[in-house]
Amino acid sequence: MIEHVETPRKVVAITFDDGPNPVYTLKVLDIFEKIAGKVTFFMIGRHMEEHPEIVEAVKLQGHEIGNHTYSHARLTSLDEDDCLQEMERTDAMIAAMTGRKAVVFRPPYLDYNETVMSMCHHFGYKMIGALNTDALDWEQPGVDYIVQKTRNHIKNGSILLFHDGFGDRSQTIQAVKILVSELRLQGYEFVTISELLQLQTMD
Ligand SMILES: [Zn+2]
C-alpha cells in the first residue's frame, strides 16, 4: 500500500473518500477550484449512482477518481467472488461515467489481504493508503485536532486522507481550508495520485 512517494518536488496528494456527496464534494471542489489545485476522490459506486451530477462536476474540474468499492464493504470478510464484484462494479461505473479507466484503489477501512492485492493486480490498480490516518477526520475530533495531526505528516510526496461522504463533514472542510492555505504559503502544489506517482524518484 502506497502512503507517500519519494520526490524532490514540493507536492502533496490530497484525497477524499466515501463520496460523491451533494454537499461536501461541492465544497471541496470550491476550495480547489479557487487555487487550481488537483485532488483525488475515492468514490463509492452506490453513491456515484445516486449523484451522477457530482461525478460529472468532479470530472469537469479535472480531478482524479479512484475506486473505493461499490458498497464500502470490508473486503477481508468477503469471499473472492464478492470481493471481485465490489471492485468490478465501481471500476465499470468510473469508466462509463468519466470515459477513463480508474488506476488507483483504496480499500474501505484500509483493510486488505492477499485476495484484495491480487484483485488490484487484476484491475491494474495501485493500492493507495495515506500518512495522516491518525487525524481521524471521519470521527469529527475537532478542526484543530485534524489540522495538527495532519501537519505532522507534511513532506514532499505525502498522501493525505480526508472524507467527503457519510455524515457531517464540516470539520473536514474547515480543516482542509486551513491546511491548504498553510501549504500554499509553504510553496506546496496539489496534485492527483497519478500525477504524484509520475513524480516519484526512480533511484
Ligand atoms: Zn471509506
CSV table of C-alpha atoms and ligand atoms in Angstrom, one decimal:
chain,number,residue,atom,x,y,z
A,1,MET,CA,0.0,0.0,0.0
A,2,ILE,CA,1.4,3.4,-1.1
A,3,GLU,CA,1.3,6.1,1.6
A,4,HIS,CA,3.8,8.5,0.2
A,5,VAL,CA,6.2,8.9,-2.7
A,6,GLU,CA,9.8,10.0,-2.7
A,7,THR,CA,10.1,13.1,-4.8
A,8,PRO,CA,12.2,16.3,-4.8
A,9,ARG,CA,9.1,18.2,-5.8
A,10,LYS,CA,7.1,20.2,-3.3
A,11,VAL,CA,3.9,18.4,-3.9
A,12,VAL,CA,1.2,16.7,-1.8
A,13,ALA,CA,-1.7,14.5,-2.9
A,14,ILE,CA,-4.9,15.2,-1.0
A,15,THR,CA,-7.6,12.5,-1.2
A,16,PHE,CA,-11.2,12.4,-0.2
A,17,ASP,CA,-13.1,9.1,0.5
A,18,ASP,CA,-16.7,8.0,0.6
A,19,GLY,CA,-18.3,10.5,-1.8
A,20,PRO,CA,-19.7,11.7,-4.0
A,21,ASN,CA,-21.8,13.8,-1.7
A,22,PRO,CA,-24.1,16.6,-2.9
A,23,VAL,CA,-23.0,18.9,0.0
A,24,TYR,CA,-19.4,18.2,0.9
A,25,THR,CA,-17.9,17.2,-2.5
A,26,LEU,CA,-19.1,20.5,-3.9
A,27,LYS,CA,-17.4,22.3,-1.0
A,28,VAL,CA,-14.1,20.5,-1.8
A,29,LEU,CA,-14.4,21.4,-5.5
A,30,ASP,CA,-14.9,25.0,-4.5
A,31,ILE,CA,-11.7,25.1,-2.3
A,32,PHE,CA,-9.5,23.6,-5.1
A,33,GLU,CA,-11.1,25.5,-8.0
A,34,LYS,CA,-10.0,28.8,-6.4
A,35,ILE,CA,-6.4,27.7,-6.3
A,36,ALA,CA,-6.4,25.5,-9.4
A,37,GLY,CA,-5.2,22.5,-7.3
A,38,LYS,CA,-6.0,18.9,-8.1
A,39,VAL,CA,-7.1,16.1,-5.8
A,40,THR,CA,-8.3,12.5,-5.9
A,41,PHE,CA,-11.7,11.3,-4.9
A,42,PHE,CA,-12.0,7.6,-3.9
A,43,MET,CA,-15.7,7.1,-4.7
A,44,ILE,CA,-18.2,4.6,-3.6
A,45,GLY,CA,-20.1,3.1,-6.6
A,46,ARG,CA,-23.5,3.3,-4.8
A,47,HIS,CA,-23.0,7.0,-4.2
A,48,MET,CA,-22.0,7.5,-7.8
A,49,GLU,CA,-25.3,6.0,-8.9
A,50,GLU,CA,-27.2,8.4,-6.5
A,51,HIS,CA,-25.3,11.5,-7.6
A,52,PRO,CA,-24.0,11.2,-11.1
A,53,GLU,CA,-24.1,15.0,-11.5
A,54,ILE,CA,-21.5,15.3,-8.7
A,55,VAL,CA,-19.3,12.8,-10.5
A,56,GLU,CA,-19.6,14.9,-13.7
A,57,ALA,CA,-18.6,18.1,-11.8
A,58,VAL,CA,-15.5,16.4,-10.4
A,59,LYS,CA,-14.6,15.1,-13.8
A,60,LEU,CA,-15.1,18.6,-15.4
A,61,GLN,CA,-12.7,20.1,-12.8
A,62,GLY,CA,-10.0,17.6,-13.8
A,63,HIS,CA,-9.7,15.7,-10.5
A,64,GLU,CA,-8.9,12.0,-10.4
A,65,ILE,CA,-11.5,9.4,-9.4
A,66,GLY,CA,-10.3,6.2,-7.7
A,67,ASN,CA,-12.2,3.1,-6.8
A,68,HIS,CA,-13.4,2.7,-3.2
A,69,THR,CA,-15.7,-0.3,-3.8
A,70,TYR,CA,-19.4,-0.4,-4.6
A,71,SER,CA,-20.9,-0.6,-1.1
A,72,HIS,CA,-18.0,0.2,1.2
A,73,ALA,CA,-17.8,-3.5,2.2
A,74,ARG,CA,-15.0,-4.7,4.5
A,75,LEU,CA,-13.3,-6.7,1.7
A,76,THR,CA,-11.4,-9.1,4.0
A,77,SER,CA,-14.7,-10.5,5.2
A,78,LEU,CA,-15.8,-11.4,1.7
A,79,ASP,CA,-15.0,-14.4,-0.5
A,80,GLU,CA,-13.2,-13.9,-3.7
A,81,ASP,CA,-16.3,-13.6,-5.9
A,82,ASP,CA,-17.9,-10.9,-3.7
A,83,CYS,CA,-14.7,-9.0,-3.5
A,84,LEU,CA,-14.4,-9.1,-7.3
A,85,GLN,CA,-18.0,-7.8,-7.6
A,86,GLU,CA,-17.4,-4.9,-5.2
A,87,MET,CA,-14.4,-3.7,-7.2
A,88,GLU,CA,-15.7,-4.6,-10.7
A,89,ARG,CA,-19.0,-2.7,-10.4
A,90,THR,CA,-17.3,0.6,-9.4
A,91,ASP,CA,-14.5,0.0,-12.0
A,92,ALA,CA,-17.1,-0.2,-14.7
A,93,MET,CA,-19.0,2.8,-13.4
A,94,ILE,CA,-16.0,5.0,-13.3
A,95,ALA,CA,-15.1,4.0,-16.9
A,96,ALA,CA,-18.7,4.6,-18.1
A,97,MET,CA,-19.2,7.9,-16.3
A,98,THR,CA,-15.8,9.5,-16.9
A,99,GLY,CA,-14.5,7.9,-20.0
A,100,ARG,CA,-11.3,6.9,-18.2
A,101,LYS,CA,-10.3,3.7,-16.5
A,102,ALA,CA,-9.6,4.1,-12.8
A,103,VAL,CA,-5.9,3.3,-11.9
A,104,VAL,CA,-6.0,3.8,-8.2
A,105,PHE,CA,-7.9,1.9,-5.4
A,106,ARG,CA,-8.3,2.4,-1.7
A,107,PRO,CA,-9.9,-0.5,0.3
A,108,PRO,CA,-12.5,0.6,2.8
A,109,TYR,CA,-11.1,0.8,6.4
A,110,LEU,CA,-7.7,0.4,4.7
A,111,ASP,CA,-8.3,-3.2,5.3
A,112,TYR,CA,-6.8,-5.7,2.8
A,113,ASN,CA,-5.4,-9.2,2.4
A,114,GLU,CA,-3.9,-11.4,-0.4
A,115,THR,CA,-7.2,-11.6,-2.3
A,116,VAL,CA,-7.5,-7.8,-2.4
A,117,MET,CA,-3.9,-7.5,-3.5
A,118,SER,CA,-4.4,-10.0,-6.3
A,119,MET,CA,-7.6,-8.1,-7.4
A,120,CYS,CA,-5.6,-4.9,-7.5
A,121,HIS,CA,-3.2,-6.6,-9.8
A,122,HIS,CA,-6.1,-7.9,-11.9
A,123,PHE,CA,-7.6,-4.4,-12.4
A,124,GLY,CA,-4.2,-2.7,-12.9
A,125,TYR,CA,-4.7,-0.7,-9.7
A,126,LYS,CA,-2.1,0.8,-7.4
A,127,MET,CA,-3.4,0.4,-3.8
A,128,ILE,CA,-3.3,3.8,-2.0
A,129,GLY,CA,-3.1,4.5,1.7
A,130,ALA,CA,-2.2,7.7,3.4
A,131,LEU,CA,0.1,9.1,6.1
A,132,ASN,CA,-2.3,11.1,8.3
A,133,THR,CA,-4.6,8.3,9.3
A,134,ASP,CA,-4.2,9.4,12.9
A,135,ALA,CA,-6.0,12.7,12.1
A,136,LEU,CA,-9.3,10.6,12.3
A,137,ASP,CA,-11.3,13.3,10.4
A,138,TRP,CA,-14.1,10.8,10.0
A,139,GLU,CA,-14.7,10.8,13.8
A,140,GLN,CA,-15.0,14.6,13.9
A,141,PRO,CA,-12.4,15.0,16.6
A,142,GLY,CA,-12.3,18.8,16.1
A,143,VAL,CA,-10.9,21.0,13.4
A,144,ASP,CA,-7.7,21.8,15.4
A,145,TYR,CA,-7.1,18.1,16.0
A,146,ILE,CA,-7.4,17.3,12.3
A,147,VAL,CA,-5.1,20.2,11.3
A,148,GLN,CA,-2.4,19.5,13.9
A,149,LYS,CA,-2.2,15.7,13.3
A,150,THR,CA,-2.1,16.2,9.6
A,151,ARG,CA,0.7,18.9,9.9
A,152,ASN,CA,3.0,16.2,11.3
A,153,HIS,CA,2.8,14.3,8.1
A,154,ILE,CA,3.5,17.1,5.6
A,155,LYS,CA,6.6,16.5,3.4
A,156,ASN,CA,7.3,16.2,-0.3
A,157,GLY,CA,5.1,13.4,-1.7
A,158,SER,CA,2.7,13.0,1.2
A,159,ILE,CA,-0.6,11.4,0.5
A,160,LEU,CA,-3.3,12.8,2.8
A,161,LEU,CA,-6.6,11.2,3.7
A,162,PHE,CA,-9.9,13.1,4.3
A,163,HIS,CA,-13.6,12.2,3.8
A,164,ASP,CA,-16.3,14.0,1.8
A,165,GLY,CA,-19.0,11.4,2.3
A,166,PHE,CA,-21.1,9.8,5.1
A,167,GLY,CA,-22.3,12.2,7.8
A,168,ASP,CA,-21.4,15.7,8.8
A,169,ARG,CA,-18.0,16.6,7.2
A,170,SER,CA,-18.0,20.3,8.1
A,171,GLN,CA,-14.9,19.8,10.4
A,172,THR,CA,-13.1,18.2,7.5
A,173,ILE,CA,-13.9,21.1,5.2
A,174,GLN,CA,-12.7,23.6,7.7
A,175,ALA,CA,-9.5,21.7,8.4
A,176,VAL,CA,-8.7,21.3,4.7
A,177,LYS,CA,-9.2,25.0,4.1
A,178,ILE,CA,-6.7,25.8,6.8
A,179,LEU,CA,-4.2,23.2,5.7
A,180,VAL,CA,-4.4,24.2,2.0
A,181,SER,CA,-3.7,27.9,2.8
A,182,GLU,CA,-0.8,26.9,5.0
A,183,LEU,CA,0.6,24.6,2.4
A,184,ARG,CA,0.3,27.2,-0.3
A,185,LEU,CA,2.3,29.6,1.7
A,186,GLN,CA,5.0,27.0,2.1
A,187,GLY,CA,5.1,26.6,-1.6
A,188,TYR,CA,3.4,23.2,-2.0
A,189,GLU,CA,1.4,22.2,-5.1
A,190,PHE,CA,-1.6,19.9,-5.0
A,191,VAL,CA,-1.6,17.0,-7.5
A,192,THR,CA,-3.6,13.9,-8.2
A,193,ILE,CA,-2.3,10.5,-7.1
A,194,SER,CA,-1.5,9.6,-10.7
A,195,GLU,CA,0.5,12.8,-11.1
A,196,LEU,CA,2.3,12.1,-7.8
A,197,LEU,CA,3.2,8.6,-8.9
A,198,GLN,CA,4.8,10.0,-12.0
A,199,LEU,CA,6.9,12.4,-9.9
A,200,GLN,CA,8.4,9.5,-8.0
A,201,THR,CA,12.2,9.5,-7.8
A,202,MET,CA,13.4,6.3,-9.5
A,203,ASP,CA,16.6,5.5,-7.7
B,1,ZN,ZN,-14.2,4.8,3.1
